[in-house]
Short mmCIF file of N, CA and C in Angstrom, two decimals:
data_model
loop_
_atom_site.label_atom_id
_atom_site.label_comp_id
_atom_site.label_asym_id
_atom_site.label_seq_id
_atom_site.Cartn_x
_atom_site.Cartn_y
_atom_site.Cartn_z
N MET A 944 -74.00 -52.31 110.70
CA MET A 944 -72.67 -53.27 110.79
C MET A 944 -71.30 -52.12 110.54
N HIS A 945 -70.49 -52.22 111.57
CA HIS A 945 -69.35 -51.51 111.59
C HIS A 945 -68.22 -52.13 112.08
N ILE A 946 -66.96 -52.15 111.37
CA ILE A 946 -65.68 -52.97 111.40
C ILE A 946 -65.00 -51.74 112.52
N ASN A 947 -64.74 -52.75 113.98
CA ASN A 947 -63.90 -51.45 115.06
C ASN A 947 -62.56 -52.15 114.47
N THR A 948 -62.22 -51.11 114.45
CA THR A 948 -60.59 -50.98 113.88
C THR A 948 -59.62 -51.27 115.25
N GLY A 949 -60.83 -50.37 116.50
CA GLY A 949 -59.98 -50.73 118.06
C GLY A 949 -59.40 -52.12 118.25
N LYS A 950 -60.18 -52.96 118.14
CA LYS A 950 -59.89 -54.12 118.85
C LYS A 950 -58.58 -55.21 117.84
N GLY A 951 -58.92 -54.49 116.50
CA GLY A 951 -58.07 -55.66 115.54
C GLY A 951 -58.32 -56.24 114.54
N SER A 952 -57.87 -57.28 113.92
CA SER A 952 -58.32 -58.05 113.04
C SER A 952 -59.99 -59.19 113.49
N ALA A 953 -59.61 -58.95 114.84
CA ALA A 953 -61.06 -60.38 114.80
C ALA A 953 -62.30 -59.58 114.47
N ASP A 954 -62.46 -58.41 114.71
CA ASP A 954 -64.26 -57.96 113.84
C ASP A 954 -63.85 -58.18 112.74
N VAL A 955 -62.60 -57.60 111.98
CA VAL A 955 -62.76 -57.73 110.62
C VAL A 955 -62.91 -59.19 110.33
N ALA A 956 -62.52 -60.37 110.68
CA ALA A 956 -62.67 -61.92 110.80
C ALA A 956 -64.20 -62.01 111.00
N ASP A 957 -64.99 -61.37 111.87
CA ASP A 957 -66.39 -61.82 112.56
C ASP A 957 -66.95 -61.00 111.10
N VAL A 958 -66.81 -60.12 110.61
CA VAL A 958 -67.78 -59.43 109.48
C VAL A 958 -67.78 -60.23 108.11
N TRP A 959 -66.14 -60.93 108.02
CA TRP A 959 -65.89 -61.31 106.74
C TRP A 959 -67.04 -63.21 106.77
N ALA A 960 -66.90 -63.86 108.14
CA ALA A 960 -67.52 -64.67 108.40
C ALA A 960 -69.09 -64.26 108.39
N SER A 961 -69.45 -63.08 108.45
CA SER A 961 -71.06 -62.79 108.08
C SER A 961 -71.31 -62.38 106.50
N PHE A 962 -70.11 -61.88 106.00
CA PHE A 962 -70.26 -61.64 104.67
C PHE A 962 -70.41 -63.08 103.74
N LEU A 963 -69.53 -64.25 104.07
CA LEU A 963 -69.46 -65.40 103.48
C LEU A 963 -71.10 -65.87 103.40
N LYS A 964 -71.81 -65.71 104.43
CA LYS A 964 -72.94 -66.61 105.06
C LYS A 964 -73.97 -65.57 104.32
N GLY A 965 -73.59 -64.35 103.49
CA GLY A 965 -74.45 -63.85 102.44
C GLY A 965 -75.60 -62.70 103.50
N ASP A 966 -74.75 -61.96 104.11
CA ASP A 966 -74.78 -61.00 105.04
C ASP A 966 -74.36 -59.63 103.75
N GLU A 967 -75.77 -58.75 103.37
CA GLU A 967 -75.22 -57.67 102.75
C GLU A 967 -75.06 -56.70 103.19
N GLU A 968 -75.13 -56.31 104.58
CA GLU A 968 -74.58 -55.47 105.73
C GLU A 968 -72.94 -55.62 105.24
N ALA A 969 -72.68 -56.64 105.73
CA ALA A 969 -71.28 -56.94 106.13
C ALA A 969 -70.24 -56.94 104.73
N TYR A 970 -71.22 -57.29 103.51
CA TYR A 970 -70.88 -57.23 102.49
C TYR A 970 -70.30 -55.54 102.00
N SER A 971 -71.02 -55.13 102.87
CA SER A 971 -70.69 -52.90 102.29
C SER A 971 -70.13 -52.80 103.55
N CYS A 972 -69.95 -53.59 104.66
CA CYS A 972 -68.65 -52.89 105.64
C CYS A 972 -67.26 -53.37 105.08
N ILE A 973 -67.24 -54.22 104.28
CA ILE A 973 -66.49 -54.51 103.83
C ILE A 973 -65.73 -53.89 102.76
N ILE A 974 -67.13 -53.41 101.69
CA ILE A 974 -66.33 -52.35 100.63
C ILE A 974 -66.18 -51.24 101.51
N ARG A 975 -66.72 -50.91 102.53
CA ARG A 975 -66.61 -49.32 102.73
C ARG A 975 -65.00 -49.32 103.62
N LYS A 976 -64.89 -50.63 104.42
CA LYS A 976 -63.21 -50.70 104.88
C LYS A 976 -62.06 -50.60 103.94
N PHE A 977 -62.52 -51.60 102.80
CA PHE A 977 -61.27 -51.89 102.39
C PHE A 977 -61.11 -50.85 100.81
N ALA A 978 -62.38 -50.46 100.20
CA ALA A 978 -61.93 -49.49 98.75
C ALA A 978 -60.48 -48.92 98.62
N ARG A 979 -60.60 -48.28 99.56
CA ARG A 979 -59.91 -46.72 99.85
C ARG A 979 -57.96 -47.43 99.91
N PRO A 980 -58.01 -48.55 100.63
CA PRO A 980 -56.76 -49.13 100.75
C PRO A 980 -56.58 -49.99 99.55
N LEU A 981 -57.74 -50.61 98.90
CA LEU A 981 -56.87 -51.07 97.58
C LEU A 981 -56.81 -50.00 96.63
N PHE A 982 -57.49 -49.10 96.27
CA PHE A 982 -57.16 -48.19 95.46
C PHE A 982 -55.91 -47.76 95.82
N ASN A 983 -54.96 -47.36 96.96
CA ASN A 983 -53.88 -46.90 97.17
C ASN A 983 -52.64 -47.63 97.01
N TYR A 984 -53.27 -49.16 97.06
CA TYR A 984 -52.57 -49.95 96.71
C TYR A 984 -52.50 -50.33 95.02
N GLY A 985 -53.56 -50.45 94.60
CA GLY A 985 -53.62 -50.51 93.14
C GLY A 985 -53.13 -49.34 92.06
N ILE A 986 -53.13 -48.63 92.34
CA ILE A 986 -52.09 -46.97 91.88
C ILE A 986 -50.89 -47.41 91.62
N ARG A 987 -50.35 -48.44 92.86
CA ARG A 987 -48.71 -48.81 92.83
C ARG A 987 -48.79 -49.48 91.15
N PHE A 988 -49.56 -50.17 90.80
CA PHE A 988 -49.41 -50.61 89.58
C PHE A 988 -49.63 -50.25 88.23
N SER A 989 -50.42 -49.29 88.66
CA SER A 989 -51.14 -48.55 87.24
C SER A 989 -51.00 -47.29 87.53
N SER A 990 -50.99 -46.56 86.88
CA SER A 990 -51.46 -44.71 86.58
C SER A 990 -52.64 -44.19 86.58
N ASP A 991 -53.53 -45.57 85.55
CA ASP A 991 -55.02 -45.50 85.51
C ASP A 991 -56.11 -45.48 86.48
N ARG A 992 -56.36 -44.60 86.93
CA ARG A 992 -57.14 -44.30 88.12
C ARG A 992 -58.47 -45.16 87.31
N ASP A 993 -58.89 -44.81 86.14
CA ASP A 993 -60.29 -45.60 85.79
C ASP A 993 -60.13 -46.92 85.75
N LEU A 994 -58.80 -47.84 85.44
CA LEU A 994 -58.84 -49.48 85.46
C LEU A 994 -58.54 -49.60 86.52
N ILE A 995 -57.72 -48.93 87.69
CA ILE A 995 -58.17 -49.67 89.00
C ILE A 995 -59.35 -49.32 89.48
N LYS A 996 -59.87 -48.32 89.69
CA LYS A 996 -61.45 -48.53 89.52
C LYS A 996 -62.26 -49.58 89.65
N ASP A 997 -62.15 -49.73 88.19
CA ASP A 997 -62.95 -51.05 87.75
C ASP A 997 -62.61 -52.25 88.18
N CYS A 998 -60.95 -52.11 88.67
CA CYS A 998 -60.34 -53.98 88.96
C CYS A 998 -61.08 -54.10 90.18
N ILE A 999 -61.23 -52.94 90.85
CA ILE A 999 -61.79 -52.93 92.49
C ILE A 999 -63.27 -53.10 92.45
N GLN A 1000 -64.00 -52.78 91.31
CA GLN A 1000 -65.31 -52.58 91.28
C GLN A 1000 -65.16 -54.55 91.04
N ASP A 1001 -64.31 -54.97 90.07
CA ASP A 1001 -64.65 -56.31 89.76
C ASP A 1001 -64.75 -57.56 90.67
N VAL A 1002 -63.31 -56.97 91.42
CA VAL A 1002 -62.95 -57.62 92.78
C VAL A 1002 -63.84 -57.88 93.57
N PHE A 1003 -64.94 -56.45 93.97
CA PHE A 1003 -65.91 -57.05 94.79
C PHE A 1003 -67.39 -57.79 94.07
N PHE A 1004 -67.54 -57.31 93.30
CA PHE A 1004 -68.62 -57.96 92.28
C PHE A 1004 -68.49 -59.61 92.24
N ASP A 1005 -67.05 -59.85 92.28
CA ASP A 1005 -66.31 -61.40 91.82
C ASP A 1005 -66.47 -61.71 93.47
N LEU A 1006 -66.29 -61.41 94.16
CA LEU A 1006 -66.22 -61.66 96.19
C LEU A 1006 -67.70 -61.99 96.29
N TRP A 1007 -68.80 -60.83 95.58
CA TRP A 1007 -70.16 -61.28 96.29
C TRP A 1007 -70.37 -62.78 95.52
N ASN A 1008 -70.28 -62.85 94.28
CA ASN A 1008 -70.80 -63.66 93.33
C ASN A 1008 -70.46 -65.31 93.83
N LYS A 1009 -68.96 -65.18 94.20
CA LYS A 1009 -68.17 -65.97 94.62
C LYS A 1009 -68.07 -66.43 95.89
N ARG A 1010 -69.21 -65.86 96.69
CA ARG A 1010 -68.94 -66.46 98.32
C ARG A 1010 -69.31 -67.73 98.74
N ASP A 1011 -69.78 -68.22 98.10
CA ASP A 1011 -69.47 -69.42 98.70
C ASP A 1011 -68.82 -70.49 98.28
N ARG A 1012 -67.67 -70.07 97.60
CA ARG A 1012 -66.56 -70.65 97.23
C ARG A 1012 -65.27 -69.97 97.92
N ILE A 1013 -65.47 -69.06 98.98
CA ILE A 1013 -64.26 -68.61 99.72
C ILE A 1013 -64.41 -68.71 100.85
N SER A 1014 -63.17 -68.92 101.04
CA SER A 1014 -63.16 -69.43 102.62
C SER A 1014 -63.30 -68.23 103.75
N GLU A 1015 -62.91 -68.85 105.04
CA GLU A 1015 -62.74 -68.01 106.19
C GLU A 1015 -61.30 -67.29 106.29
N THR A 1016 -60.76 -66.32 106.49
CA THR A 1016 -59.43 -66.24 106.76
C THR A 1016 -59.31 -65.31 107.72
N SER A 1017 -58.29 -64.77 108.14
CA SER A 1017 -57.81 -64.35 109.03
C SER A 1017 -57.16 -62.81 108.60
N TYR A 1018 -57.21 -63.41 107.30
CA TYR A 1018 -56.21 -62.20 106.12
C TYR A 1018 -57.19 -61.26 105.36
N VAL A 1019 -57.79 -60.98 105.65
CA VAL A 1019 -58.87 -60.15 104.60
C VAL A 1019 -58.25 -59.06 104.33
N GLN A 1020 -57.55 -58.65 104.64
CA GLN A 1020 -56.71 -57.71 103.89
C GLN A 1020 -55.75 -58.16 102.98
N ALA A 1021 -55.29 -58.67 103.04
CA ALA A 1021 -53.77 -59.78 102.40
C ALA A 1021 -54.98 -60.28 100.89
N TYR A 1022 -56.09 -60.96 101.46
CA TYR A 1022 -56.81 -61.60 100.83
C TYR A 1022 -57.05 -60.85 99.25
N LEU A 1023 -57.48 -59.71 99.77
CA LEU A 1023 -58.33 -58.50 98.90
C LEU A 1023 -57.01 -57.91 98.32
N PHE A 1024 -55.82 -57.29 99.28
CA PHE A 1024 -54.50 -56.75 98.06
C PHE A 1024 -54.29 -57.89 97.06
N LYS A 1025 -54.29 -59.55 97.87
CA LYS A 1025 -53.63 -60.02 96.36
C LYS A 1025 -54.69 -60.07 95.15
N SER A 1026 -55.86 -60.11 95.84
CA SER A 1026 -57.11 -60.55 94.09
C SER A 1026 -56.80 -59.03 93.68
N ILE A 1027 -56.68 -57.78 93.94
CA ILE A 1027 -56.37 -56.78 93.11
C ILE A 1027 -55.28 -56.59 92.56
N ARG A 1028 -54.15 -57.06 93.25
CA ARG A 1028 -52.59 -57.47 92.82
C ARG A 1028 -53.16 -58.19 91.03
N HIS A 1029 -53.77 -59.15 91.46
CA HIS A 1029 -53.92 -60.02 90.08
C HIS A 1029 -55.01 -59.41 88.98
N ARG A 1030 -55.72 -58.76 89.52
CA ARG A 1030 -56.94 -58.45 88.81
C ARG A 1030 -55.90 -57.24 87.89
N ILE A 1031 -55.54 -56.28 88.74
CA ILE A 1031 -54.67 -55.33 87.95
C ILE A 1031 -53.45 -56.18 86.98
N ILE A 1032 -53.15 -56.97 86.93
CA ILE A 1032 -52.22 -57.43 86.01
C ILE A 1032 -52.66 -58.24 85.23
N ARG A 1033 -53.75 -58.91 85.64
CA ARG A 1033 -54.27 -59.29 84.46
C ARG A 1033 -55.20 -58.71 83.43
N GLU A 1034 -55.48 -57.16 84.06
CA GLU A 1034 -56.43 -56.54 82.89
C GLU A 1034 -55.16 -55.54 81.96
N LYS A 1035 -54.42 -55.15 82.79
CA LYS A 1035 -52.91 -54.58 82.29
C LYS A 1035 -52.73 -55.37 80.85
N SER A 1036 -52.27 -56.53 81.42
CA SER A 1036 -51.91 -57.63 80.19
C SER A 1036 -53.01 -57.51 78.97
N LYS A 1037 -54.13 -57.47 79.10
CA LYS A 1037 -55.26 -57.62 77.79
C LYS A 1037 -54.70 -56.43 76.60
N TRP A 1038 -54.32 -55.37 77.68
CA TRP A 1038 -54.46 -54.32 76.97
C TRP A 1038 -53.01 -53.66 76.02
N GLU A 1039 -52.37 -54.10 77.25
CA GLU A 1039 -50.73 -53.43 77.21
C GLU A 1039 -49.81 -54.70 76.87
N GLN A 1040 -50.08 -55.92 76.67
CA GLN A 1040 -49.35 -56.84 76.17
C GLN A 1040 -47.83 -56.63 77.27
N MET A 1041 -48.29 -56.93 78.88
CA MET A 1041 -47.67 -57.17 79.88
C MET A 1041 -46.90 -57.95 79.94
N GLU A 1042 -45.57 -57.75 80.45
CA GLU A 1042 -44.63 -59.24 80.93
C GLU A 1042 -45.30 -59.80 81.83
N SER A 1043 -44.93 -60.77 82.19
CA SER A 1043 -44.83 -61.55 83.33
C SER A 1043 -45.04 -61.18 84.45
N LEU A 1044 -45.63 -61.62 85.45
CA LEU A 1044 -46.00 -61.39 86.50
C LEU A 1044 -44.54 -60.63 87.23
N GLU A 1045 -43.73 -61.75 87.44
CA GLU A 1045 -42.16 -60.84 88.06
C GLU A 1045 -41.55 -60.14 87.22
N ASN A 1046 -42.34 -59.01 86.43
CA ASN A 1046 -41.68 -57.93 85.80
C ASN A 1046 -42.59 -56.80 85.72
N VAL A 1047 -43.86 -56.65 86.38
CA VAL A 1047 -44.66 -55.53 86.35
C VAL A 1047 -44.07 -54.93 87.38
N PRO A 1048 -43.83 -53.71 87.01
CA PRO A 1048 -43.45 -52.23 87.66
C PRO A 1048 -44.21 -51.73 88.70
N PHE A 1049 -43.83 -51.44 90.17
CA PHE A 1049 -44.37 -51.62 91.06
C PHE A 1049 -43.61 -49.55 90.88
N LEU A 1050 -45.06 -49.22 90.82
CA LEU A 1050 -45.21 -47.09 90.29
C LEU A 1050 -44.84 -46.51 91.62
N GLY A 1051 -44.92 -47.20 92.61
CA GLY A 1051 -44.51 -46.41 94.26
C GLY A 1051 -43.59 -45.53 94.15
N GLU A 1052 -44.60 -43.97 94.84
CA GLU A 1052 -44.05 -43.02 94.90
C GLU A 1052 -43.20 -43.11 96.44
N PHE A 1053 -42.27 -42.55 96.81
CA PHE A 1053 -41.74 -42.28 98.18
C PHE A 1053 -42.70 -41.40 98.69
N ASN A 1054 -43.78 -41.07 99.33
CA ASN A 1054 -44.17 -39.85 99.50
C ASN A 1054 -43.63 -39.63 101.01
N ILE A 1055 -42.45 -38.97 101.17
CA ILE A 1055 -42.03 -38.71 102.73
C ILE A 1055 -42.81 -37.38 103.16
N GLU A 1056 -43.08 -36.53 102.29
CA GLU A 1056 -43.44 -35.47 103.07
C GLU A 1056 -44.69 -35.59 103.70
N THR A 1057 -45.48 -36.28 103.80
CA THR A 1057 -46.75 -36.44 104.57
C THR A 1057 -46.38 -37.75 105.56
N LYS A 1058 -45.33 -38.09 105.56
CA LYS A 1058 -45.26 -39.47 106.68
C LYS A 1058 -43.97 -38.91 107.28
N ILE A 1059 -43.27 -37.97 106.85
CA ILE A 1059 -42.25 -38.12 107.88
C ILE A 1059 -41.57 -36.17 108.53
N ILE A 1060 -41.26 -35.49 107.07
CA ILE A 1060 -41.03 -34.38 107.44
C ILE A 1060 -42.10 -33.74 106.85
N GLU A 1061 -42.37 -32.57 107.40
CA GLU A 1061 -43.44 -31.45 106.90
C GLU A 1061 -42.94 -30.41 106.79
N GLU A 1062 -41.62 -30.07 107.25
CA GLU A 1062 -41.37 -28.57 107.05
C GLU A 1062 -40.45 -28.49 105.23
N GLN A 1063 -40.71 -27.51 104.73
CA GLN A 1063 -40.41 -27.27 103.49
C GLN A 1063 -38.49 -27.08 103.18
N SER A 1064 -38.09 -27.13 104.43
CA SER A 1064 -36.93 -26.65 104.72
C SER A 1064 -36.24 -28.27 104.26
N ASN A 1065 -36.63 -29.05 104.10
CA ASN A 1065 -36.19 -30.66 104.14
C ASN A 1065 -36.51 -31.38 103.02
N ARG A 1066 -36.96 -29.94 102.06
CA ARG A 1066 -36.70 -30.94 100.70
C ARG A 1066 -35.44 -31.73 100.48
N GLU A 1067 -34.64 -30.87 100.32
CA GLU A 1067 -33.26 -31.60 99.84
C GLU A 1067 -33.33 -33.07 100.31
N ILE A 1068 -33.78 -33.31 101.69
CA ILE A 1068 -33.27 -34.28 102.43
C ILE A 1068 -34.36 -35.76 101.57
N ASN A 1069 -35.54 -34.98 101.24
CA ASN A 1069 -36.94 -35.68 100.85
C ASN A 1069 -36.83 -36.32 99.66
N ASP A 1070 -35.97 -35.88 98.92
CA ASP A 1070 -35.61 -36.14 97.33
C ASP A 1070 -34.30 -37.20 97.27
N ARG A 1071 -33.69 -36.76 98.19
CA ARG A 1071 -32.41 -37.95 98.62
C ARG A 1071 -33.38 -39.36 99.10
N ILE A 1072 -33.98 -39.35 99.72
CA ILE A 1072 -34.98 -40.49 100.30
C ILE A 1072 -35.65 -41.01 99.26
N ALA A 1073 -36.12 -40.16 98.78
CA ALA A 1073 -37.20 -41.09 98.02
C ALA A 1073 -36.00 -41.76 96.61
N ARG A 1074 -35.05 -40.95 96.12
CA ARG A 1074 -34.43 -41.36 95.18
C ARG A 1074 -33.65 -43.14 95.80
N VAL A 1075 -33.33 -42.92 97.02
CA VAL A 1075 -32.68 -44.23 97.48
C VAL A 1075 -33.92 -45.24 97.44
N PHE A 1076 -35.06 -44.94 97.64
CA PHE A 1076 -36.22 -45.68 97.69
C PHE A 1076 -36.73 -46.27 96.34
N ASN A 1077 -36.64 -45.54 94.94
CA ASN A 1077 -37.24 -45.25 93.89
C ASN A 1077 -35.86 -46.35 93.55
N SER A 1078 -34.84 -46.23 93.94
CA SER A 1078 -33.40 -47.02 93.41
C SER A 1078 -33.56 -48.87 93.61
N LEU A 1079 -34.37 -49.02 94.60
CA LEU A 1079 -34.83 -50.31 95.14
C LEU A 1079 -35.52 -51.16 93.89
N PRO A 1080 -35.11 -52.13 93.57
CA PRO A 1080 -35.54 -53.01 92.76
C PRO A 1080 -37.08 -53.02 93.22
N GLN A 1081 -37.81 -53.44 92.11
CA GLN A 1081 -39.39 -53.57 91.99
C GLN A 1081 -40.01 -53.98 92.97
N ARG A 1082 -39.49 -55.71 93.37
CA ARG A 1082 -40.29 -56.18 94.47
C ARG A 1082 -39.62 -55.76 96.08
N GLN A 1083 -38.32 -55.08 95.79
CA GLN A 1083 -38.00 -54.51 96.91
C GLN A 1083 -38.76 -53.41 97.30
N LYS A 1084 -39.19 -52.72 96.57
CA LYS A 1084 -40.22 -51.15 96.70
C LYS A 1084 -41.45 -51.94 97.17
N GLU A 1085 -41.87 -53.02 96.59
CA GLU A 1085 -43.36 -53.11 97.00
C GLU A 1085 -43.42 -53.84 97.89
N ILE A 1086 -42.31 -54.34 98.66
CA ILE A 1086 -42.25 -55.18 100.14
C ILE A 1086 -42.21 -53.95 101.12
N VAL A 1087 -41.38 -52.95 100.93
CA VAL A 1087 -41.48 -51.77 102.01
C VAL A 1087 -42.34 -51.42 101.71
N TYR A 1088 -43.48 -50.96 100.68
CA TYR A 1088 -44.48 -50.20 100.98
C TYR A 1088 -45.79 -51.41 101.68
N LEU A 1089 -45.56 -52.26 101.55
CA LEU A 1089 -46.12 -53.08 102.08
C LEU A 1089 -46.37 -53.23 103.74
N ARG A 1090 -44.98 -53.57 104.13
CA ARG A 1090 -44.62 -53.75 105.69
C ARG A 1090 -44.82 -52.32 106.25
N PHE A 1091 -44.25 -51.27 105.73
CA PHE A 1091 -43.81 -49.99 106.44
C PHE A 1091 -45.53 -49.04 106.01
N TYR A 1092 -45.45 -48.94 105.20
CA TYR A 1092 -46.92 -48.17 104.94
C TYR A 1092 -48.09 -48.43 105.05
N GLU A 1093 -48.55 -49.81 104.84
CA GLU A 1093 -49.92 -50.71 104.70
C GLU A 1093 -49.84 -51.21 105.93
N ASN A 1094 -48.49 -51.54 106.56
CA ASN A 1094 -48.06 -51.97 108.24
C ASN A 1094 -48.81 -53.51 108.13
N LEU A 1095 -48.47 -54.65 107.03
CA LEU A 1095 -48.69 -55.75 107.12
C LEU A 1095 -47.35 -56.86 107.53
N GLY A 1096 -47.94 -57.67 108.04
CA GLY A 1096 -46.67 -58.36 108.64
C GLY A 1096 -46.21 -59.72 107.64
N HIS A 1097 -45.26 -60.28 107.55
CA HIS A 1097 -45.00 -60.38 106.92
C HIS A 1097 -45.15 -61.98 105.76
N ASP A 1098 -46.40 -62.52 107.17
CA ASP A 1098 -47.04 -63.48 106.57
C ASP A 1098 -48.19 -63.19 105.72
N LYS A 1099 -48.83 -62.21 106.08
CA LYS A 1099 -50.02 -61.51 104.83
C LYS A 1099 -49.25 -61.16 103.39
N ILE A 1100 -47.26 -60.90 103.51
CA ILE A 1100 -46.90 -60.32 102.58
C ILE A 1100 -46.89 -61.55 102.00
N CYS A 1101 -46.38 -62.37 102.36
CA CYS A 1101 -46.11 -63.72 101.67
C CYS A 1101 -47.29 -63.72 100.71
N THR A 1102 -48.41 -63.78 101.26
CA THR A 1102 -49.94 -64.56 100.73
C THR A 1102 -50.08 -63.43 99.57
N ILE A 1103 -50.05 -62.13 99.86
CA ILE A 1103 -50.11 -61.28 98.70
C ILE A 1103 -48.82 -61.25 97.54
N MET A 1104 -47.60 -61.37 97.78
CA MET A 1104 -46.98 -61.88 96.66
C MET A 1104 -46.57 -62.95 95.99
N GLY A 1105 -47.16 -64.03 96.81
CA GLY A 1105 -46.69 -65.17 96.26
C GLY A 1105 -45.44 -66.02 96.80
N LEU A 1106 -44.59 -65.03 97.95
CA LEU A 1106 -43.44 -65.58 98.45
C LEU A 1106 -43.20 -66.31 99.39
N THR A 1107 -42.39 -67.07 99.37
CA THR A 1107 -41.41 -67.72 101.17
C THR A 1107 -41.91 -66.90 101.69
N ARG A 1108 -41.65 -67.25 103.23
CA ARG A 1108 -41.61 -66.03 104.71
C ARG A 1108 -40.10 -65.59 103.92
N GLN A 1109 -39.22 -66.89 104.07
CA GLN A 1109 -37.50 -66.76 103.84
C GLN A 1109 -37.16 -65.63 102.49
N SER A 1110 -38.06 -65.84 101.76
CA SER A 1110 -37.82 -64.74 100.72
C SER A 1110 -38.18 -63.21 101.13
N VAL A 1111 -39.44 -62.64 101.92
CA VAL A 1111 -39.68 -61.82 101.97
C VAL A 1111 -39.16 -60.87 102.87
N TYR A 1112 -38.61 -61.84 103.95
CA TYR A 1112 -37.50 -61.65 104.76
C TYR A 1112 -36.14 -61.02 103.83
N ASN A 1113 -35.40 -61.98 103.10
CA ASN A 1113 -33.94 -61.84 102.46
C ASN A 1113 -34.25 -60.17 102.13
N LEU A 1114 -35.39 -60.29 101.10
CA LEU A 1114 -35.68 -59.22 99.80
C LEU A 1114 -35.68 -57.71 101.24
N LEU A 1115 -36.83 -58.47 102.27
CA LEU A 1115 -37.05 -56.76 102.60
C LEU A 1115 -35.73 -56.14 103.38
N GLN A 1116 -34.52 -56.81 104.10
CA GLN A 1116 -33.60 -57.01 104.63
C GLN A 1116 -32.60 -56.30 103.48
N LYS A 1117 -32.58 -56.91 102.56
CA LYS A 1117 -31.60 -55.97 101.46
C LYS A 1117 -31.99 -54.71 101.13
N ALA A 1118 -33.49 -54.39 101.31
CA ALA A 1118 -33.61 -53.15 100.99
C ALA A 1118 -33.47 -52.34 102.14
N LEU A 1119 -33.83 -52.59 103.41
CA LEU A 1119 -33.44 -51.96 104.39
C LEU A 1119 -31.47 -51.53 104.59
N HIS A 1120 -31.29 -52.69 104.27
CA HIS A 1120 -29.78 -52.21 104.32
C HIS A 1120 -29.25 -51.65 103.50
N LYS A 1121 -29.79 -51.54 102.18
CA LYS A 1121 -29.14 -50.13 100.96
C LYS A 1121 -29.98 -48.87 101.93
N MET A 1122 -31.09 -48.76 101.93
CA MET A 1122 -32.24 -47.23 102.19
C MET A 1122 -30.85 -47.29 103.67
N ARG A 1123 -30.45 -47.98 104.55
CA ARG A 1123 -29.81 -47.31 105.91
C ARG A 1123 -28.26 -46.83 105.15
N LYS A 1124 -27.73 -47.83 104.26
CA LYS A 1124 -26.35 -47.24 103.71
C LYS A 1124 -26.33 -45.91 103.13
N GLU A 1125 -27.49 -45.60 102.66
CA GLU A 1125 -27.71 -44.48 101.94
C GLU A 1125 -28.26 -43.46 102.99
N TRP A 1126 -28.89 -44.02 103.94
CA TRP A 1126 -29.25 -42.71 104.84
C TRP A 1126 -27.96 -42.42 105.66
N VAL A 1127 -26.98 -42.55 105.82
CA VAL A 1127 -25.66 -42.18 106.29
C VAL A 1127 -25.49 -41.40 105.88
N THR A 1128 -25.34 -41.35 104.52
CA THR A 1128 -24.80 -39.99 103.82
C THR A 1128 -25.79 -39.09 103.41
N VAL A 1129 -27.02 -39.52 103.85
CA VAL A 1129 -28.67 -38.44 103.88
C VAL A 1129 -27.95 -37.41 105.50
N ALA A 1130 -27.84 -38.61 106.81
CA ALA A 1130 -27.63 -37.67 107.54
C ALA A 1130 -26.40 -37.05 107.88
N LEU A 1131 -25.37 -37.30 107.44
CA LEU A 1131 -24.03 -36.67 107.01
C LEU A 1131 -24.81 -35.02 106.64
N TYR A 1132 -24.99 -35.00 105.39
CA TYR A 1132 -25.46 -33.92 104.60
C TYR A 1132 -26.58 -33.06 105.29
N SER A 1133 -27.57 -33.56 106.25
CA SER A 1133 -28.26 -32.56 106.78
C SER A 1133 -27.65 -32.03 107.98
N PHE A 1134 -26.70 -32.78 108.57
CA PHE A 1134 -25.65 -32.34 109.46
C PHE A 1134 -25.56 -30.79 109.17
N PHE A 1135 -24.67 -31.49 107.89
CA PHE A 1135 -23.95 -30.04 107.58
C PHE A 1135 -24.75 -29.01 106.92
N TYR A 1136 -25.42 -29.52 106.49
CA TYR A 1136 -26.68 -28.66 106.02
C TYR A 1136 -27.26 -27.40 107.07
N LEU A 1137 -27.36 -28.27 108.31
CA LEU A 1137 -28.10 -27.63 109.06
C LEU A 1137 -27.25 -26.38 110.14
N TYR A 1138 -26.04 -26.89 110.16
CA TYR A 1138 -24.67 -26.32 110.77
C TYR A 1138 -23.93 -25.52 109.88
N ARG A 1139 -24.24 -25.44 108.81
CA ARG A 1139 -23.63 -24.54 107.79
C ARG A 1139 -23.25 -23.02 108.56
#
């Protein structure tokens, strides 16, 4: 069994439905499809890679053991992201006396070099953009990451973060407004840098 990413999430939902009926091959397929994205998302909450791997393993273990109590969903990725987020927060609070869910830091780094600009001559611009991203409040950083790096829609972000659609929309707009405002400065700097 293989999840066909060419058709979209309908195939993922079909595999999910098979998994819920006890299909071990569908379960393996879900693990193969989502283990890496869960790790990439989880590392935003803790730099402890072993903790993240353990949490992912626990999420998949619980998924199999509790499959009879899990309902069908077309938001499989959102369901898994929310599960890993809560698992990491729970585990960190055991070991580090973490603050409440609202105050858990989002450790995302803005890796612009691989996403936007590949040439080394743009390092100064990349640093400025990274500073703008990293200056955003934690929740805004997380929303920008989920929306633009994981390509999730507003509804899925609502599910993952436990926010209303309006809250997600407002936080995303505030983040984009701040980034656009700072981007004008970066663009002007780039123009003068290129034509000096």
